[in-house]
Amino acid sequence: LAIQGEDGRRRLDDAEDFYLFRRLGGLEAANAERTPETEVLDARGEPDDIAIRAAVTRIRHNVAYIDRLVHDLLDLCAFDEGHLQLRRVPTDMRMLIEQVIDRVVSTRDRPRIRLDIQSSMTLTIDELRIERVLANMLDNALKYTAPRTDIVIRVEEAEGAGGGCLVSVIDAGPGLSAA
């Protein structure tokens, strides 16, 4: 909890703190301002589980987005200085993609996502950077595809001796230009 001003009004930093604060009798819903914190209450002034879950999902999504931005800026600085280093580790592609789906896709949108991977693939990759690329692709697919259409993440072994894979995010959005 963070205290604001001399009047002792409390600003709640997340839905869990709000729930605890409300349970302790610290806020009368009838007199409360309409803020993100008070939006988790139902008409009786009790916590609304659906609204709390939605608020927590938004918080997680925004934290992940900010984390990606910070890492992108750090990578850009390292690249400009000629110090970008890849940290390659053996990574199970199915597990990595499932983790990205868990982090990026809201519970409401999960039924839209289908993972199409034929066999187990462990590749030696920079897991953090590939995770950020996958998260960005999936986030864009969710943003630019109609709400009730499916999104397929297809993973195929790449042709040739490189031992890599091809990851495709297939959706009904406008897509990217070839350039």
CSV table of N, CA and C in Angstrom, one decimal:
chain,number,residue,atom,x,y,z
A,1,LEU,N,0.8,-1.2,0.0
A,1,LEU,CA,0.0,0.0,0.0
A,1,LEU,C,0.9,1.2,0.0
A,2,ALA,N,0.4,2.2,-0.7
A,2,ALA,CA,1.2,3.5,-0.7
A,2,ALA,C,0.2,4.6,-0.1
A,3,ILE,N,0.8,5.4,0.8
A,3,ILE,CA,0.0,6.5,1.4
A,3,ILE,C,0.1,7.7,0.5
A,4,GLN,N,-1.0,8.4,0.3
A,4,GLN,CA,-0.9,9.6,-0.5
A,4,GLN,C,-1.4,10.8,0.3
A,5,GLY,N,-0.6,11.9,0.3
A,5,GLY,CA,-1.1,13.1,0.9
A,5,GLY,C,-1.2,13.0,2.4
A,6,GLU,N,-1.5,14.2,3.0
A,6,GLU,CA,-1.6,14.3,4.5
A,6,GLU,C,-2.9,13.7,5.0
A,7,ASP,N,-3.9,13.6,4.2
A,7,ASP,CA,-5.2,13.1,4.7
A,7,ASP,C,-5.2,11.6,4.9
A,8,GLY,N,-4.1,10.9,4.6
A,8,GLY,CA,-4.0,9.5,4.9
A,8,GLY,C,-4.8,8.6,3.9
A,9,ARG,N,-5.3,9.2,2.8
A,9,ARG,CA,-6.0,8.3,1.8
A,9,ARG,C,-4.9,7.3,1.3
A,10,ARG,N,-5.4,6.1,1.1
A,10,ARG,CA,-4.5,5.1,0.6
A,10,ARG,C,-4.8,4.8,-0.9
A,11,ARG,N,-3.7,4.6,-1.6
A,11,ARG,CA,-3.8,4.2,-3.0
A,11,ARG,C,-3.3,2.8,-3.1
A,12,LEU,N,-4.0,1.9,-3.7
A,12,LEU,CA,-3.7,0.5,-3.7
A,12,LEU,C,-3.0,0.2,-5.0
A,13,ASP,N,-1.9,-0.5,-4.9
A,13,ASP,CA,-1.1,-0.8,-6.1
A,13,ASP,C,-1.5,-2.0,-6.9
A,14,ASP,N,-2.3,-2.8,-6.3
A,14,ASP,CA,-2.8,-3.9,-7.1
A,14,ASP,C,-4.1,-4.5,-6.5
A,15,ALA,N,-4.7,-5.4,-7.3
A,15,ALA,CA,-6.0,-5.9,-6.9
A,15,ALA,C,-6.0,-6.7,-5.6
A,16,GLU,N,-4.9,-7.4,-5.4
A,16,GLU,CA,-4.8,-8.2,-4.1
A,16,GLU,C,-4.7,-7.3,-2.9
A,17,ASP,N,-3.9,-6.2,-3.0
A,17,ASP,CA,-3.9,-5.2,-1.9
A,17,ASP,C,-5.3,-4.6,-1.6
A,18,PHE,N,-6.0,-4.3,-2.8
A,18,PHE,CA,-7.3,-3.7,-2.7
A,18,PHE,C,-8.2,-4.6,-1.9
A,19,TYR,N,-8.2,-5.9,-2.3
A,19,TYR,CA,-9.1,-6.9,-1.7
A,19,TYR,C,-8.8,-7.0,-0.2
A,20,LEU,N,-7.6,-7.1,0.2
A,20,LEU,CA,-7.2,-7.1,1.6
A,20,LEU,C,-7.7,-5.8,2.3
A,21,PHE,N,-7.4,-4.7,1.7
A,21,PHE,CA,-7.7,-3.4,2.3
A,21,PHE,C,-9.3,-3.3,2.5
A,22,ARG,N,-10.0,-3.8,1.5
A,22,ARG,CA,-11.5,-3.7,1.6
A,22,ARG,C,-12.0,-4.6,2.7
A,23,ARG,N,-11.4,-5.8,2.7
A,23,ARG,CA,-11.8,-6.8,3.8
A,23,ARG,C,-11.5,-6.2,5.2
A,24,LEU,N,-10.5,-5.4,5.3
A,24,LEU,CA,-10.2,-4.8,6.6
A,24,LEU,C,-11.1,-3.6,6.9
A,25,GLY,N,-12.0,-3.3,6.0
A,25,GLY,CA,-13.0,-2.2,6.2
A,25,GLY,C,-12.4,-0.8,6.0
A,26,GLY,N,-11.4,-0.7,5.2
A,26,GLY,CA,-10.7,0.6,4.9
A,26,GLY,C,-11.3,1.5,3.9
A,27,LEU,N,-12.3,1.0,3.2
A,27,LEU,CA,-12.9,1.8,2.1
A,27,LEU,C,-14.4,1.6,2.0
A,28,GLU,N,-15.2,2.6,2.0
A,28,GLU,CA,-16.6,2.5,1.8
A,28,GLU,C,-16.9,2.6,0.3
A,29,ALA,N,-17.4,1.5,-0.3
A,29,ALA,CA,-17.7,1.5,-1.8
A,29,ALA,C,-18.6,2.6,-2.2
A,30,ALA,N,-19.6,3.0,-1.4
A,30,ALA,CA,-20.6,4.0,-1.8
A,30,ALA,C,-19.9,5.4,-2.0
A,31,ASN,N,-18.9,5.7,-1.2
A,31,ASN,CA,-18.2,6.9,-1.4
A,31,ASN,C,-16.9,6.9,-2.2
A,32,ALA,N,-16.6,5.7,-2.7
A,32,ALA,CA,-15.3,5.6,-3.4
A,32,ALA,C,-15.4,6.2,-4.8
A,33,GLU,N,-14.2,6.8,-5.2
A,33,GLU,CA,-14.1,7.3,-6.5
A,33,GLU,C,-14.0,6.1,-7.5
A,34,ARG,N,-14.3,6.4,-8.8
A,34,ARG,CA,-14.3,5.4,-9.8
A,34,ARG,C,-12.8,5.3,-10.3
A,35,THR,N,-12.1,4.4,-9.8
A,35,THR,CA,-10.7,4.2,-10.1
A,35,THR,C,-10.5,2.7,-10.5
A,36,PRO,N,-9.3,2.4,-11.1
A,36,PRO,CA,-9.1,0.9,-11.4
A,36,PRO,C,-9.2,0.1,-10.2
A,37,GLU,N,-8.9,0.6,-9.0
A,37,GLU,CA,-9.0,-0.2,-7.8
A,37,GLU,C,-10.5,-0.5,-7.4
A,38,THR,N,-11.3,0.5,-7.6
A,38,THR,CA,-12.7,0.3,-7.2
A,38,THR,C,-13.5,-0.4,-8.3
A,39,GLU,N,-13.0,-0.5,-9.5
A,39,GLU,CA,-13.7,-1.3,-10.5
A,39,GLU,C,-13.7,-2.8,-10.2
A,40,VAL,N,-13.0,-3.3,-9.2
A,40,VAL,CA,-13.1,-4.7,-8.9
A,40,VAL,C,-14.2,-5.0,-7.9
A,41,LEU,N,-15.0,-4.0,-7.6
A,41,LEU,CA,-16.2,-4.3,-6.7
A,41,LEU,C,-17.4,-4.5,-7.5
A,42,ASP,N,-18.3,-5.3,-7.0
A,42,ASP,CA,-19.6,-5.5,-7.6
A,42,ASP,C,-20.6,-4.4,-7.1
A,43,ALA,N,-21.9,-4.5,-7.4
A,43,ALA,CA,-22.9,-3.5,-7.0
A,43,ALA,C,-23.0,-3.5,-5.4
A,44,ARG,N,-22.7,-4.6,-4.7
A,44,ARG,CA,-22.8,-4.6,-3.3
A,44,ARG,C,-21.6,-4.0,-2.6
A,45,GLY,N,-20.5,-3.7,-3.4
A,45,GLY,CA,-19.3,-3.3,-2.8
A,45,GLY,C,-18.4,-4.4,-2.4
A,46,GLU,N,-18.7,-5.6,-2.9
A,46,GLU,CA,-17.9,-6.8,-2.6
A,46,GLU,C,-17.0,-7.0,-3.8
A,47,PRO,N,-15.8,-7.7,-3.6
A,47,PRO,CA,-14.9,-8.0,-4.7
A,47,PRO,C,-15.6,-8.9,-5.8
A,48,ASP,N,-15.4,-8.5,-7.0
A,48,ASP,CA,-15.9,-9.2,-8.2
A,48,ASP,C,-14.8,-10.0,-8.7
A,49,ASP,N,-14.9,-11.4,-8.6
A,49,ASP,CA,-13.8,-12.2,-9.0
A,49,ASP,C,-13.4,-12.1,-10.4
A,50,ILE,N,-14.4,-11.9,-11.3
A,50,ILE,CA,-14.1,-11.8,-12.7
A,50,ILE,C,-13.3,-10.5,-13.0
A,51,ALA,N,-13.7,-9.4,-12.3
A,51,ALA,CA,-13.0,-8.1,-12.5
A,51,ALA,C,-11.6,-8.2,-11.9
A,52,ILE,N,-11.4,-8.9,-10.8
A,52,ILE,CA,-10.1,-9.0,-10.2
A,52,ILE,C,-9.2,-9.8,-11.1
A,53,ARG,N,-9.7,-10.9,-11.7
A,53,ARG,CA,-8.9,-11.7,-12.6
A,53,ARG,C,-8.5,-10.8,-13.8
A,54,ALA,N,-9.4,-10.1,-14.3
A,54,ALA,CA,-9.2,-9.2,-15.5
A,54,ALA,C,-8.1,-8.2,-15.2
A,55,ALA,N,-8.2,-7.6,-14.0
A,55,ALA,CA,-7.3,-6.6,-13.5
A,55,ALA,C,-5.9,-7.2,-13.4
A,56,VAL,N,-5.8,-8.3,-12.8
A,56,VAL,CA,-4.5,-9.0,-12.6
A,56,VAL,C,-3.9,-9.4,-13.9
A,57,THR,N,-4.8,-9.8,-14.9
A,57,THR,CA,-4.3,-10.2,-16.2
A,57,THR,C,-3.7,-8.9,-16.9
A,58,ARG,N,-4.4,-7.8,-16.8
A,58,ARG,CA,-3.9,-6.5,-17.4
A,58,ARG,C,-2.6,-6.1,-16.8
A,59,ILE,N,-2.5,-6.3,-15.5
A,59,ILE,CA,-1.2,-5.9,-14.8
A,59,ILE,C,-0.1,-6.8,-15.3
A,60,ARG,N,-0.3,-8.1,-15.3
A,60,ARG,CA,0.7,-9.0,-15.8
A,60,ARG,C,1.1,-8.7,-17.3
A,61,HIS,N,0.1,-8.4,-18.1
A,61,HIS,CA,0.4,-8.1,-19.5
A,61,HIS,C,1.3,-6.9,-19.6
A,62,ASN,N,0.9,-5.8,-18.8
A,62,ASN,CA,1.7,-4.6,-18.9
A,62,ASN,C,3.1,-4.7,-18.3
A,63,VAL,N,3.3,-5.5,-17.3
A,63,VAL,CA,4.6,-5.7,-16.7
A,63,VAL,C,5.4,-6.5,-17.8
A,64,ALA,N,4.9,-7.5,-18.4
A,64,ALA,CA,5.6,-8.2,-19.4
A,64,ALA,C,6.0,-7.3,-20.6
A,65,TYR,N,5.1,-6.5,-21.0
A,65,TYR,CA,5.4,-5.5,-22.1
A,65,TYR,C,6.5,-4.6,-21.7
A,66,ILE,N,6.5,-4.0,-20.5
A,66,ILE,CA,7.5,-3.1,-20.1
A,66,ILE,C,8.9,-3.9,-20.0
A,67,ASP,N,8.8,-5.1,-19.5
A,67,ASP,CA,10.0,-5.9,-19.4
A,67,ASP,C,10.6,-6.1,-20.8
A,68,ARG,N,9.8,-6.4,-21.8
A,68,ARG,CA,10.3,-6.6,-23.2
A,68,ARG,C,10.9,-5.3,-23.7
A,69,LEU,N,10.2,-4.2,-23.4
A,69,LEU,CA,10.8,-2.9,-23.9
A,69,LEU,C,12.2,-2.6,-23.3
A,70,VAL,N,12.3,-2.9,-22.0
A,70,VAL,CA,13.6,-2.6,-21.3
A,70,VAL,C,14.7,-3.5,-21.9
A,71,HIS,N,14.4,-4.8,-22.1
A,71,HIS,CA,15.3,-5.7,-22.7
A,71,HIS,C,15.7,-5.4,-24.2
A,72,ASP,N,14.7,-4.9,-24.9
A,72,ASP,CA,14.9,-4.4,-26.3
A,72,ASP,C,15.9,-3.3,-26.3
A,73,LEU,N,15.7,-2.3,-25.4
A,73,LEU,CA,16.6,-1.2,-25.3
A,73,LEU,C,18.0,-1.6,-24.9
A,74,LEU,N,18.1,-2.5,-23.9
A,74,LEU,CA,19.4,-3.0,-23.6
A,74,LEU,C,20.1,-3.7,-24.7
A,75,ASP,N,19.4,-4.5,-25.5
A,75,ASP,CA,19.9,-5.2,-26.6
A,75,ASP,C,20.4,-4.2,-27.7
A,76,LEU,N,19.6,-3.1,-27.9
A,76,LEU,CA,19.9,-2.1,-28.9
A,76,LEU,C,21.2,-1.4,-28.5
A,77,CYS,N,21.3,-1.1,-27.2
A,77,CYS,CA,22.6,-0.4,-26.8
A,77,CYS,C,23.8,-1.4,-26.9
A,78,ALA,N,23.6,-2.6,-26.6
A,78,ALA,CA,24.7,-3.6,-26.7
A,78,ALA,C,25.1,-3.8,-28.2
A,79,PHE,N,24.1,-3.8,-29.0
A,79,PHE,CA,24.3,-4.0,-30.5
A,79,PHE,C,25.1,-2.8,-31.0
A,80,ASP,N,24.6,-1.6,-30.6
A,80,ASP,CA,25.3,-0.3,-31.1
A,80,ASP,C,26.8,-0.3,-30.6
A,81,GLU,N,27.1,-0.8,-29.5
A,81,GLU,CA,28.4,-0.9,-29.0
A,81,GLU,C,29.2,-2.0,-29.4
A,82,GLY,N,28.6,-2.9,-30.2
A,82,GLY,CA,29.3,-4.1,-30.7
A,82,GLY,C,29.5,-5.2,-29.6
A,83,HIS,N,28.6,-5.2,-28.6
A,83,HIS,CA,28.8,-6.1,-27.4
A,83,HIS,C,27.6,-7.0,-27.3
A,84,LEU,N,26.8,-7.2,-28.3
A,84,LEU,CA,25.6,-8.1,-28.2
A,84,LEU,C,26.1,-9.5,-28.1
A,85,GLN,N,25.8,-10.2,-27.1
A,85,GLN,CA,26.2,-11.6,-26.9
A,85,GLN,C,25.0,-12.5,-26.8
A,86,LEU,N,25.0,-13.6,-27.6
A,86,LEU,CA,23.9,-14.5,-27.5
A,86,LEU,C,24.2,-15.5,-26.4
A,87,ARG,N,23.2,-15.9,-25.6
A,87,ARG,CA,23.3,-16.9,-24.5
A,87,ARG,C,22.6,-18.1,-25.0
A,88,ARG,N,23.2,-19.0,-25.7
A,88,ARG,CA,22.6,-20.1,-26.3
A,88,ARG,C,22.6,-21.3,-25.3
A,89,VAL,N,21.3,-21.8,-25.1
A,89,VAL,CA,21.2,-23.0,-24.2
A,89,VAL,C,20.2,-24.0,-24.9
A,90,PRO,N,20.3,-25.3,-24.6
A,90,PRO,CA,19.4,-26.2,-25.1
A,90,PRO,C,18.0,-25.9,-24.6
A,91,THR,N,17.0,-25.8,-25.5
A,91,THR,CA,15.7,-25.3,-25.2
A,91,THR,C,14.6,-26.2,-25.9
A,92,ASP,N,13.7,-26.7,-25.1
A,92,ASP,CA,12.6,-27.4,-25.7
A,92,ASP,C,11.6,-26.4,-26.3
A,93,MET,N,11.4,-26.5,-27.6
A,93,MET,CA,10.6,-25.5,-28.3
A,93,MET,C,9.1,-25.5,-27.8
A,94,ARG,N,8.6,-26.7,-27.6
A,94,ARG,CA,7.2,-26.8,-27.2
A,94,ARG,C,7.0,-26.1,-25.8
A,95,MET,N,7.9,-26.4,-24.9
A,95,MET,CA,7.8,-25.8,-23.6
A,95,MET,C,8.0,-24.2,-23.6
A,96,LEU,N,8.9,-23.8,-24.5
A,96,LEU,CA,9.1,-22.3,-24.6
A,96,LEU,C,7.9,-21.7,-25.2
A,97,ILE,N,7.3,-22.3,-26.2
A,97,ILE,CA,6.1,-21.7,-26.8
A,97,ILE,C,4.9,-21.7,-25.8
A,98,GLU,N,4.7,-22.8,-25.1
A,98,GLU,CA,3.7,-22.9,-24.1
A,98,GLU,C,3.9,-21.8,-23.0
A,99,GLN,N,5.1,-21.5,-22.6
A,99,GLN,CA,5.4,-20.5,-21.6
A,99,GLN,C,5.0,-19.1,-22.2
A,100,VAL,N,5.3,-18.9,-23.5
A,100,VAL,CA,4.9,-17.6,-24.1
A,100,VAL,C,3.4,-17.5,-24.1
A,101,ILE,N,2.7,-18.5,-24.5
A,101,ILE,CA,1.3,-18.5,-24.5
A,101,ILE,C,0.7,-18.2,-23.2
A,102,ASP,N,1.2,-18.8,-22.1
A,102,ASP,CA,0.8,-18.6,-20.8
A,102,ASP,C,1.0,-17.1,-20.4
A,103,ARG,N,2.1,-16.5,-20.8
A,103,ARG,CA,2.4,-15.2,-20.4
A,103,ARG,C,1.7,-14.1,-21.2
A,104,VAL,N,1.5,-14.4,-22.5
A,104,VAL,CA,1.0,-13.3,-23.4
A,104,VAL,C,-0.5,-13.4,-23.6
A,105,VAL,N,-1.1,-14.6,-23.5
A,105,VAL,CA,-2.5,-14.8,-23.9
A,105,VAL,C,-3.4,-14.8,-22.7
A,106,SER,N,-4.4,-13.9,-22.7
A,106,SER,CA,-5.3,-13.9,-21.5
A,106,SER,C,-6.1,-15.2,-21.5
A,107,THR,N,-6.7,-15.5,-20.3
A,107,THR,CA,-7.5,-16.7,-20.2
A,107,THR,C,-8.6,-16.7,-21.2
A,108,ARG,N,-9.2,-15.5,-21.4
A,108,ARG,CA,-10.3,-15.4,-22.3
A,108,ARG,C,-10.0,-15.8,-23.8
A,109,ASP,N,-8.7,-15.5,-24.2
A,109,ASP,CA,-8.3,-15.8,-25.5
A,109,ASP,C,-7.6,-17.1,-25.7
A,110,ARG,N,-7.3,-17.8,-24.6
A,110,ARG,CA,-6.6,-19.1,-24.7
A,110,ARG,C,-7.3,-20.1,-25.7
A,111,PRO,N,-8.7,-20.2,-25.7
A,111,PRO,CA,-9.3,-21.2,-26.6
A,111,PRO,C,-9.0,-20.9,-28.1
A,112,ARG,N,-8.6,-19.7,-28.4
A,112,ARG,CA,-8.3,-19.3,-29.8
A,112,ARG,C,-7.0,-19.8,-30.3
A,113,ILE,N,-6.1,-20.1,-29.3
A,113,ILE,CA,-4.7,-20.5,-29.7
A,113,ILE,C,-4.6,-22.0,-29.8
A,114,ARG,N,-4.0,-22.4,-30.9
A,114,ARG,CA,-3.7,-23.8,-31.2
A,114,ARG,C,-2.2,-24.0,-31.5
A,115,LEU,N,-1.5,-24.9,-30.8
A,115,LEU,CA,-0.1,-25.2,-31.1
A,115,LEU,C,0.0,-26.4,-31.9
A,116,ASP,N,0.6,-26.3,-33.1
A,116,ASP,CA,0.8,-27.4,-34.0
A,116,ASP,C,2.3,-27.7,-34.1
A,117,ILE,N,2.7,-28.7,-33.3
A,117,ILE,CA,4.1,-29.1,-33.3
A,117,ILE,C,4.1,-30.6,-33.4
A,118,GLN,N,4.8,-31.2,-34.4
A,118,GLN,CA,4.7,-32.6,-34.7
A,118,GLN,C,5.6,-33.4,-33.8
A,119,SER,N,6.8,-32.9,-33.5
A,119,SER,CA,7.7,-33.7,-32.7
A,119,SER,C,8.4,-32.9,-31.7
A,120,SER,N,9.0,-33.5,-30.8
A,120,SER,CA,9.8,-32.8,-29.8
A,120,SER,C,11.1,-32.2,-30.4
A,121,MET,N,11.3,-31.0,-30.2
A,121,MET,CA,12.5,-30.3,-30.7
A,121,MET,C,13.2,-29.6,-29.6
A,122,THR,N,14.5,-29.9,-29.5
A,122,THR,CA,15.3,-29.2,-28.5
A,122,THR,C,16.4,-28.5,-29.4
A,123,LEU,N,16.4,-27.2,-29.3
A,123,LEU,CA,17.4,-26.4,-30.1
A,123,LEU,C,18.3,-25.6,-29.2
A,124,THR,N,19.5,-25.4,-29.6
A,124,THR,CA,20.4,-24.5,-28.8
A,124,THR,C,20.2,-23.1,-29.3
A,125,ILE,N,19.5,-22.3,-28.5
A,125,ILE,CA,19.1,-21.0,-28.9
A,125,ILE,C,19.3,-20.0,-27.7
A,126,ASP,N,19.2,-18.7,-28.0
A,126,ASP,CA,19.2,-17.7,-27.0
A,126,ASP,C,17.7,-17.6,-26.6
A,127,GLU,N,17.4,-18.3,-25.5
A,127,GLU,CA,16.0,-18.5,-25.1
A,127,GLU,C,15.2,-17.2,-24.9
A,128,LEU,N,15.9,-16.3,-24.2
A,128,LEU,CA,15.2,-15.0,-23.9
A,128,LEU,C,14.9,-14.2,-25.1
A,129,ARG,N,15.8,-14.1,-26.1
A,129,ARG,CA,15.5,-13.4,-27.3
A,129,ARG,C,14.5,-14.0,-28.2
A,130,ILE,N,14.6,-15.3,-28.3
A,130,ILE,CA,13.6,-16.0,-29.1
A,130,ILE,C,12.2,-15.9,-28.4
A,131,GLU,N,12.2,-16.0,-27.1
A,131,GLU,CA,10.9,-15.8,-26.4
A,131,GLU,C,10.3,-14.4,-26.7
A,132,ARG,N,11.1,-13.4,-26.7
A,132,ARG,CA,10.6,-12.1,-27.0
A,132,ARG,C,10.1,-12.0,-28.4
A,133,VAL,N,10.8,-12.6,-29.4
A,133,VAL,CA,10.3,-12.6,-30.8
A,133,VAL,C,8.9,-13.3,-30.9
A,134,LEU,N,8.8,-14.5,-30.2
A,134,LEU,CA,7.6,-15.2,-30.2
A,134,LEU,C,6.5,-14.5,-29.5
A,135,ALA,N,6.8,-13.8,-28.4
A,135,ALA,CA,5.8,-13.0,-27.7
A,135,ALA,C,5.3,-11.9,-28.5
A,136,ASN,N,6.2,-11.2,-29.3
A,136,ASN,CA,5.8,-10.1,-30.1
A,136,ASN,C,4.9,-10.6,-31.3
A,137,MET,N,5.3,-11.7,-31.9
A,137,MET,CA,4.4,-12.3,-33.0
A,137,MET,C,3.0,-12.6,-32.5
A,138,LEU,N,3.0,-13.3,-31.3
A,138,LEU,CA,1.7,-13.7,-30.8
A,138,LEU,C,0.9,-12.5,-30.4
A,139,ASP,N,1.5,-11.5,-29.7
A,139,ASP,CA,0.8,-10.3,-29.3
A,139,ASP,C,0.2,-9.6,-30.5
A,140,ASN,N,1.0,-9.5,-31.6
A,140,ASN,CA,0.5,-8.9,-32.8
A,140,ASN,C,-0.7,-9.6,-33.4
A,141,ALA,N,-0.6,-11.0,-33.4
A,141,ALA,CA,-1.7,-11.8,-33.9
A,141,ALA,C,-3.0,-11.5,-33.1
A,142,LEU,N,-2.8,-11.4,-31.8
A,142,LEU,CA,-4.0,-11.2,-31.0
A,142,LEU,C,-4.6,-9.8,-31.2
A,143,LYS,N,-3.7,-8.8,-31.4
A,143,LYS,CA,-4.1,-7.5,-31.6
A,143,LYS,C,-4.9,-7.3,-33.0
A,144,TYR,N,-4.4,-7.9,-34.0
A,144,TYR,CA,-4.8,-7.6,-35.3
A,144,TYR,C,-5.7,-8.7,-36.0
A,145,THR,N,-6.1,-9.6,-35.2
A,145,THR,CA,-7.0,-10.7,-35.7
A,145,THR,C,-8.4,-10.5,-35.0
A,146,ALA,N,-9.4,-10.7,-35.8
A,146,ALA,CA,-10.8,-10.6,-35.2
A,146,ALA,C,-10.9,-11.5,-34.0
A,147,PRO,N,-11.7,-11.0,-33.0
A,147,PRO,CA,-11.7,-11.6,-31.7
A,147,PRO,C,-12.1,-13.1,-31.6
A,148,ARG,N,-12.9,-13.6,-32.5
A,148,ARG,CA,-13.4,-15.0,-32.4
A,148,ARG,C,-12.7,-15.9,-33.4
A,149,THR,N,-11.6,-15.5,-34.0
A,149,THR,CA,-10.9,-16.3,-35.0
A,149,THR,C,-9.7,-17.0,-34.3
A,150,ASP,N,-9.4,-18.2,-34.8
A,150,ASP,CA,-8.3,-19.0,-34.3
A,150,ASP,C,-6.9,-18.4,-34.7
A,151,ILE,N,-5.9,-18.7,-33.9
A,151,ILE,CA,-4.5,-18.4,-34.2
A,151,ILE,C,-3.8,-19.7,-34.0
A,152,VAL,N,-3.0,-20.1,-35.0
A,152,VAL,CA,-2.3,-21.3,-35.0
A,152,VAL,C,-0.8,-21.0,-34.9
A,153,ILE,N,-0.1,-21.6,-34.0
A,153,ILE,CA,1.4,-21.5,-33.9
A,153,ILE,C,1.9,-22.9,-34.4
A,154,ARG,N,2.5,-22.8,-35.6
A,154,ARG,CA,3.0,-24.1,-36.2
A,154,ARG,C,4.5,-24.1,-36.1
A,155,VAL,N,5.1,-25.2,-35.7
A,155,VAL,CA,6.5,-25.4,-35.6
A,155,VAL,C,6.9,-26.6,-36.4
A,156,GLU,N,7.8,-26.4,-37.4
A,156,GLU,CA,8.2,-27.5,-38.3
A,156,GLU,C,9.8,-27.5,-38.3
A,157,GLU,N,10.3,-28.7,-38.5
A,157,GLU,CA,11.7,-28.8,-38.7
A,157,GLU,C,12.1,-28.1,-40.0
A,158,ALA,N,13.2,-27.3,-39.9
A,158,ALA,CA,13.7,-26.6,-41.0
A,158,ALA,C,14.4,-27.5,-42.0
A,159,GLU,N,14.3,-27.3,-43.2
A,159,GLU,CA,15.0,-28.1,-44.2
A,159,GLU,C,16.5,-27.7,-44.2
A,160,GLY,N,17.3,-28.7,-44.5
A,160,GLY,CA,18.8,-28.4,-44.5
A,160,GLY,C,19.5,-28.9,-43.3
A,161,ALA,N,20.8,-28.6,-43.3
A,161,ALA,CA,21.7,-29.2,-42.3
A,161,ALA,C,21.8,-28.3,-41.0
A,162,GLY,N,21.1,-27.2,-41.0
A,162,GLY,CA,21.2,-26.3,-39.9
A,162,GLY,C,20.6,-26.8,-38.6
A,163,GLY,N,19.7,-27.8,-38.6
A,163,GLY,CA,19.1,-28.3,-37.4
A,163,GLY,C,18.2,-27.4,-36.7
A,164,GLY,N,17.6,-26.4,-37.4
A,164,GLY,CA,16.7,-25.5,-36.8
A,164,GLY,C,15.2,-25.8,-37.0
A,165,CYS,N,14.4,-24.8,-36.8
A,165,CYS,CA,13.0,-25.0,-37.0
A,165,CYS,C,12.4,-23.7,-37.6
A,166,LEU,N,11.2,-23.9,-38.1
A,166,LEU,CA,10.4,-22.8,-38.7
A,166,LEU,C,9.2,-22.6,-37.8
A,167,VAL,N,9.0,-21.4,-37.2
A,167,VAL,CA,7.9,-21.1,-36.4
A,167,VAL,C,7.0,-20.2,-37.2
A,168,SER,N,5.7,-20.5,-37.4
A,168,SER,CA,4.8,-19.7,-38.1
A,168,SER,C,3.6,-19.4,-37.2
A,169,VAL,N,3.2,-18.1,-37.2
A,169,VAL,CA,2.0,-17.7,-36.5
A,169,VAL,C,1.0,-17.4,-37.6
A,170,ILE,N,-0.1,-18.2,-37.6
A,170,ILE,CA,-1.0,-18.2,-38.7
A,170,ILE,C,-2.3,-17.6,-38.1
A,171,ASP,N,-2.8,-16.5,-38.7
A,171,ASP,CA,-4.0,-15.9,-38.2
A,171,ASP,C,-4.7,-15.2,-39.4
A,172,ALA,N,-5.9,-14.6,-39.1
A,172,ALA,CA,-6.6,-14.0,-40.2
A,172,ALA,C,-6.4,-12.5,-40.2
A,173,GLY,N,-5.3,-12.0,-39.6
A,173,GLY,CA,-5.0,-10.6,-39.6
A,173,GLY,C,-4.5,-10.1,-40.9
A,174,PRO,N,-4.1,-8.8,-41.0
A,174,PRO,CA,-3.6,-8.2,-42.3
A,174,PRO,C,-2.2,-8.7,-42.6
A,175,GLY,N,-1.5,-9.3,-41.7
A,175,GLY,CA,-0.1,-9.8,-42.0
A,175,GLY,C,0.9,-8.7,-42.1
A,176,LEU,N,2.1,-9.2,-42.4
A,176,LEU,CA,3.3,-8.3,-42.6
A,176,LEU,C,3.6,-8.2,-44.1
A,177,SER,N,4.1,-7.1,-44.5
A,177,SER,CA,4.6,-7.0,-45.9
A,177,SER,C,5.9,-7.8,-46.1
A,178,ALA,N,6.2,-8.1,-47.3
A,178,ALA,CA,7.4,-8.9,-47.6
A,178,ALA,C,8.7,-8.1,-47.4
A,179,ALA,N,8.5,-6.8,-47.3
A,179,ALA,CA,9.7,-5.9,-47.2
A,179,ALA,C,10.4,-5.9,-45.9
